[in-house]
Each structure stands twice: as C-alpha cells, then as structure tokens.
Amino acid sequence: MTVPMALLGLLEREPSHGYELKRDYDSVFGRRKQLPYGQVYATLARLARDGKVIAGESEPGAGPDRRRYVITEQGATEVGLWLAEPVDPQPHLQTVLFVKVVLALMLERDAEKYLDAQRTAHLQRMRELTEVKRSDGMIDALLADHGLFHLEADLRWIDLTAARLARLAAEVRS
Amino acid sequence: MSALVEARDIHLSFGPTPALRGATFAANSGEIVAVMGPSGSGKSTLLHCLAGILTATSGEVTFAGRRIDSLGEGERSALRRDRFGFVFQFGQLVPELTAEENVALPLLLAGTRRADALTRARLWFDRLDLQDLQRRRSGELSGGEQQRVALARGLVTEPEVLFADEPTGALDSLTGERVMNLLSSAARAHGTTVVLVTHEPRVAAYADREVMVRDGRVTSPALLVGAP
C-alpha cells in the first residue's frame, strides 16, 4: 500500500516520468531498499487502470517508457484520505523471539543465555543506527530513530521476560 | 591492552544487603563502556567503587595499574579531583553560582587561580555550545542546560576517566540525545575513558560496548554470543 501512495504523492507534487519517480522515491523513501523499475511501471499501470493517474503520450527517446504521468482528481483525493488516516496500531508481536523463549523453556534449554545474546545483537544494531544518526542527514536520522524506538521496545520485552523466566518456566512445563 | 580502570571480584554490602557480589569490570583507555542492568542490580555502586567514592570490602580496584581501594581518603579525594570527572542525574550544580563559576569549580578546588580557572571553563562553553549560559545562575537553567553545564564541569579538568551515572535520566529524548552526542563526541575527541551507567538502551547505544550488572555481578553479554 505504501509504494502506490508514495508514487501518487510524488505525482501530486508534479507530473513526472517513471524514471524520475524512481529516482525521487529512492532518494527520499528507498534509502537502503531501492524500488525496482519493474515495480514502478507495474504500479503506474495499475494506478492508470484505476483512474488515479493519466499516462501521457509516449515521448521519443531511449528507455522503456518515456511517458509523463499526471495525477487525477480521484488520485489526489485518495492521497489526501490516506495521509489523514491513522495506521491500524497492530501489536508488533516478535513471534520468533517469543517462540524461541517458550521452546527453550519447554525443552529445559538456557533461555536466559539466548535472551542475553539477543540483547547484545539488539544493542549492536542500536549502535549502528546511532552512528547513522550522527553521520547522515535528517531523513536518515528519522528512519534510524524509528528503528531505535522499535528495538528499544523489544529490549524492554527482553528484560521483562528475563526477569520472569522462572515463573514462565513453571507455567510452560506444568 | 591493559585496562585503565579495573575492578576484580569486588564485594560490598550495605548493612545486611549485598550490593556487589564478586563484580569484575575493566575499561580500556579511550573506551566508552555502558554499564546496564535493572534497578537495584548494583550498577551505580560499581561506578562508585571504580571512582573511589565507595570502598569495596574485598577485591581490588585499580586505576592505571595502581590499586586505589587501599588508598586513604585524602589520596582518593585527590584522584577524584585531578584525574576523574563526574556527571550525575541531577543535583550537581551550586544554584547560587553562575554557570561558568560552576564549571570552574573543580579547577578552583585544585588550586588554579580564579582568572585561569574561568578562562579554561569558558573553553568548554564554546566546545559544548553553551556560550549564552555563561553568566546565568545555574538555578535559573532548564534541566537540559544544567546537564550540559554539568558535563562541561565534568570535563573541565580534562580527566582521564569520566564517570556518568544516568546522565540523561531526567531529560526528554531530544535533550538527552543532545547531551549524549556532546558527551560522546567530547570524550572521543579527548581520548577520555567513560564509564556510563544507564538503564536506557538508546543511551547505551552511544558506548563502544555494554556490560550487564545482575544481582551484584557483571556479565559481558558479548562473550555469550555463539558460546556453546
């Protein structure tokens, strides 16, 4: 859902060619995960089919698609609604962490050792993201902060779980 | 590399309550080490022992290869004044003094002439971007400003070790981040070793590594990765 809306939003800013959209998407939203050209043109084709963008005439020149895309009123309305709508606050269940802890307790393995190792891995990632914040621009810092707060939430869960291991073990093994 | 600050198997109790039960810790020169752990785990007590504020009942604490747990209070006090710096969570500044007088205080206590002490203090106001606060009484400053002034005071003697105990504990995220950026940048620029006690992962992420304190003992989680 995010990619079509991001492309529509970029088109609301100004009509653009597909390659311009990819360039702008990658520099603002893509960061370390760039958008493949195939996905850009497939998404634009769907948006055109649904009446949210209009593809202009093909322009002469090299490259697979030299058409300029323009957002429609319907597309702009959809962007406006999407931007105003809060995201469903789904609980971000760390199912892998959860399964590992419960299974370790069930099998009488060392769950505390696993949690220690997980804490170290989380803190190492947090150090890397903190370095990104110190050395890169504001957009990277914003993204790094999002990662940092989520990792911090995981760490709270890890610490709470570590403090409750004995009780959890008793319950799991009963 | 030999450790600059080290504790080996130290024990300390407060009355019948054991606070440290065989804690072992080492920080190398120029290293920033976060000491993490739940409330009451003994992490602040460990910092106080490393800094010579408290004396362990058994075990050894060394600084630059020299035992400090067996020194008299006078010598330990001189060590704290001349070679260590401190930043705590709050309550560190003298409210009646101006910010620059607060920063100059450790130098004045060490016998530096007032004019020289204030000149050196002012250097830190530039380094920590505090120029506007120099003449303000510290009691009039916001929490974040006070903490930046406290950091300047902790670093003004250019200590070999900075002991920071929950330095951002009373600050909001953004202000805390600014203090940690300044603290870690200044420490790295001057090669200062930092022992950073914190329960906040976002603060610990400014350190080179972390150790965990649990029930008065130190574990180094990094050693556990991949361990059988």
PDB file of C-alpha atoms in Angstrom, chain A residues 44-159:
ATOM      1  CA  LEU A  44       1.856   3.145 -12.530  1.00  0.00           C
ATOM      2  CA  ALA A  45      -0.062   0.841 -14.894  1.00  0.00           C
ATOM      3  CA  ARG A  46      -2.408  -0.187 -12.070  1.00  0.00           C
ATOM      4  CA  LEU A  47      -2.892   3.410 -10.961  1.00  0.00           C
ATOM      5  CA  ALA A  48      -3.736   4.360 -14.572  1.00  0.00           C
ATOM      6  CA  ARG A  49      -6.162   1.443 -14.897  1.00  0.00           C
ATOM      7  CA  ASP A  50      -7.920   2.563 -11.685  1.00  0.00           C
ATOM      8  CA  GLY A  51      -8.209   6.158 -12.890  1.00  0.00           C
ATOM      9  CA  LYS A  52      -5.805   7.629 -10.338  1.00  0.00           C
ATOM     10  CA  VAL A  53      -3.196   8.750 -12.872  1.00  0.00           C
ATOM     11  CA  ILE A  54      -3.221   9.534 -16.568  1.00  0.00           C
ATOM     12  CA  ALA A  55      -0.323   8.424 -18.726  1.00  0.00           C
ATOM     13  CA  GLY A  56       0.682  10.981 -21.353  1.00  0.00           C
ATOM     14  CA  GLU A  57       1.716  10.251 -24.905  1.00  0.00           C
ATOM     15  CA  SER A  58       4.930   8.300 -25.337  1.00  0.00           C
ATOM     16  CA  GLU A  59       7.780  10.742 -25.983  1.00  0.00           C
ATOM     17  CA  PRO A  60      10.669   9.987 -28.347  1.00  0.00           C
ATOM     18  CA  GLY A  61      13.931   8.891 -26.733  1.00  0.00           C
ATOM     19  CA  ALA A  62      15.792   5.966 -25.240  1.00  0.00           C
ATOM     20  CA  GLY A  63      14.451   3.829 -22.401  1.00  0.00           C
ATOM     21  CA  PRO A  64      11.455   1.588 -21.886  1.00  0.00           C
ATOM     22  CA  ASP A  65       8.844   4.213 -21.070  1.00  0.00           C
ATOM     23  CA  ARG A  66       9.030   7.892 -21.926  1.00  0.00           C
ATOM     24  CA  ARG A  67       5.564   8.858 -20.805  1.00  0.00           C
ATOM     25  CA  ARG A  68       4.797  11.552 -18.323  1.00  0.00           C
ATOM     26  CA  TYR A  69       2.269  10.662 -15.626  1.00  0.00           C
ATOM     27  CA  VAL A  70      -0.231  13.127 -14.177  1.00  0.00           C
ATOM     28  CA  ILE A  71      -2.321  12.540 -11.042  1.00  0.00           C
ATOM     29  CA  THR A  72      -6.129  12.723 -11.440  1.00  0.00           C
ATOM     30  CA  GLU A  73      -8.572  14.356  -9.032  1.00  0.00           C
ATOM     31  CA  GLN A  74      -9.523  10.871  -7.815  1.00  0.00           C
ATOM     32  CA  GLY A  75      -5.865  10.078  -7.189  1.00  0.00           C
ATOM     33  CA  ALA A  76      -5.319  13.330  -5.280  1.00  0.00           C
ATOM     34  CA  THR A  77      -8.413  12.651  -3.144  1.00  0.00           C
ATOM     35  CA  GLU A  78      -7.072   9.207  -2.326  1.00  0.00           C
ATOM     36  CA  VAL A  79      -3.689  10.602  -1.275  1.00  0.00           C
ATOM     37  CA  GLY A  80      -5.426  13.144   0.965  1.00  0.00           C
ATOM     38  CA  LEU A  81      -7.552  10.472   2.648  1.00  0.00           C
ATOM     39  CA  TRP A  82      -4.577   8.140   3.090  1.00  0.00           C
ATOM     40  CA  LEU A  83      -2.416  10.859   4.654  1.00  0.00           C
ATOM     41  CA  ALA A  84      -5.103  11.784   7.182  1.00  0.00           C
ATOM     42  CA  GLU A  85      -5.989   8.218   8.152  1.00  0.00           C
ATOM     43  CA  PRO A  86      -4.212   6.756  11.211  1.00  0.00           C
ATOM     44  CA  VAL A  87      -2.465   3.444  10.656  1.00  0.00           C
ATOM     45  CA  ASP A  88      -4.038   0.477  12.407  1.00  0.00           C
ATOM     46  CA  PRO A  89      -1.905   0.130  15.554  1.00  0.00           C
ATOM     47  CA  GLN A  90      -1.252  -3.575  15.280  1.00  0.00           C
ATOM     48  CA  PRO A  91       0.729  -5.140  18.092  1.00  0.00           C
ATOM     49  CA  HIS A  92       4.176  -5.799  16.707  1.00  0.00           C
ATOM     50  CA  LEU A  93       4.487  -9.319  18.022  1.00  0.00           C
ATOM     51  CA  GLN A  94       8.028 -10.609  17.883  1.00  0.00           C
ATOM     52  CA  THR A  95       6.888 -14.145  17.238  1.00  0.00           C
ATOM     53  CA  VAL A  96      10.386 -15.525  16.626  1.00  0.00           C
ATOM     54  CA  LEU A  97      11.674 -14.184  19.939  1.00  0.00           C
ATOM     55  CA  PHE A  98       8.556 -15.438  21.703  1.00  0.00           C
ATOM     56  CA  VAL A  99       8.732 -18.925  20.175  1.00  0.00           C
ATOM     57  CA  LYS A 100      12.436 -19.242  20.965  1.00  0.00           C
ATOM     58  CA  VAL A 101      11.921 -18.341  24.630  1.00  0.00           C
ATOM     59  CA  VAL A 102       8.930 -20.613  25.158  1.00  0.00           C
ATOM     60  CA  LEU A 103      10.506 -23.525  23.302  1.00  0.00           C
ATOM     61  CA  ALA A 104      13.795 -23.133  25.191  1.00  0.00           C
ATOM     62  CA  LEU A 105      11.896 -23.249  28.491  1.00  0.00           C
ATOM     63  CA  MET A 106       9.809 -26.196  27.349  1.00  0.00           C
ATOM     64  CA  LEU A 107      12.948 -28.135  26.380  1.00  0.00           C
ATOM     65  CA  GLU A 108      14.800 -27.005  29.522  1.00  0.00           C
ATOM     66  CA  ARG A 109      17.453 -25.201  27.463  1.00  0.00           C
ATOM     67  CA  ASP A 110      19.113 -21.953  28.580  1.00  0.00           C
ATOM     68  CA  ALA A 111      16.555 -19.275  27.684  1.00  0.00           C
ATOM     69  CA  GLU A 112      18.435 -16.634  29.687  1.00  0.00           C
ATOM     70  CA  LYS A 113      21.558 -17.153  27.607  1.00  0.00           C
ATOM     71  CA  TYR A 114      19.509 -16.735  24.441  1.00  0.00           C
ATOM     72  CA  LEU A 115      17.951 -13.512  25.788  1.00  0.00           C
ATOM     73  CA  ASP A 116      21.437 -12.196  26.647  1.00  0.00           C
ATOM     74  CA  ALA A 117      22.633 -12.931  23.121  1.00  0.00           C
ATOM     75  CA  GLN A 118      19.527 -11.286  21.665  1.00  0.00           C
ATOM     76  CA  ARG A 119      20.063  -8.211  23.855  1.00  0.00           C
ATOM     77  CA  THR A 120      23.648  -7.943  22.594  1.00  0.00           C
ATOM     78  CA  ALA A 121      22.505  -8.248  18.969  1.00  0.00           C
ATOM     79  CA  HIS A 122      19.828  -5.578  19.515  1.00  0.00           C
ATOM     80  CA  LEU A 123      22.295  -3.208  21.196  1.00  0.00           C
ATOM     81  CA  GLN A 124      24.809  -3.722  18.401  1.00  0.00           C
ATOM     82  CA  ARG A 125      22.141  -2.748  15.847  1.00  0.00           C
ATOM     83  CA  MET A 126      21.226   0.251  18.005  1.00  0.00           C
ATOM     84  CA  ARG A 127      24.877   1.351  17.982  1.00  0.00           C
ATOM     85  CA  GLU A 128      24.904   1.156  14.180  1.00  0.00           C
ATOM     86  CA  LEU A 129      21.701   3.194  13.920  1.00  0.00           C
ATOM     87  CA  THR A 130      23.048   5.751  16.418  1.00  0.00           C
ATOM     88  CA  GLU A 131      26.114   6.130  14.189  1.00  0.00           C
ATOM     89  CA  VAL A 132      23.803   6.685  11.183  1.00  0.00           C
ATOM     90  CA  LYS A 133      22.123   9.477  13.151  1.00  0.00           C
ATOM     91  CA  ARG A 134      25.463  11.081  13.962  1.00  0.00           C
ATOM     92  CA  SER A 135      26.846  10.989  10.450  1.00  0.00           C
ATOM     93  CA  ASP A 136      23.940  11.179   7.990  1.00  0.00           C
ATOM     94  CA  GLY A 137      21.189  13.693   7.227  1.00  0.00           C
ATOM     95  CA  MET A 138      17.841  14.303   8.898  1.00  0.00           C
ATOM     96  CA  ILE A 139      15.878  11.855   6.725  1.00  0.00           C
ATOM     97  CA  ASP A 140      18.234   9.003   7.626  1.00  0.00           C
ATOM     98  CA  ALA A 141      18.116  10.106  11.256  1.00  0.00           C
ATOM     99  CA  LEU A 142      14.321   9.965  11.199  1.00  0.00           C
ATOM    100  CA  LEU A 143      14.395   6.440   9.822  1.00  0.00           C
ATOM    101  CA  ALA A 144      17.120   5.405  12.291  1.00  0.00           C
ATOM    102  CA  ASP A 145      15.027   6.802  15.169  1.00  0.00           C
ATOM    103  CA  HIS A 146      12.070   4.689  14.092  1.00  0.00           C
ATOM    104  CA  GLY A 147      14.301   1.614  14.174  1.00  0.00           C
ATOM    105  CA  LEU A 148      15.833   2.629  17.505  1.00  0.00           C
ATOM    106  CA  PHE A 149      12.476   3.041  19.247  1.00  0.00           C
ATOM    107  CA  HIS A 150      11.275  -0.341  17.980  1.00  0.00           C
ATOM    108  CA  LEU A 151      14.478  -2.056  19.062  1.00  0.00           C
ATOM    109  CA  GLU A 152      14.151  -0.366  22.436  1.00  0.00           C
ATOM    110  CA  ALA A 153      10.634  -1.756  22.779  1.00  0.00           C
ATOM    111  CA  ASP A 154      11.989  -5.241  22.013  1.00  0.00           C
ATOM    112  CA  LEU A 155      14.670  -4.758  24.656  1.00  0.00           C
ATOM    113  CA  ARG A 156      12.065  -3.844  27.254  1.00  0.00           C
ATOM    114  CA  TRP A 157      10.264  -7.067  26.407  1.00  0.00           C
ATOM    115  CA  ILE A 158      13.562  -8.992  26.610  1.00  0.00           C
ATOM    116  CA  ASP A 159      14.360  -7.542  30.054  1.00  0.00           C
TER     117      ASP A 159
END
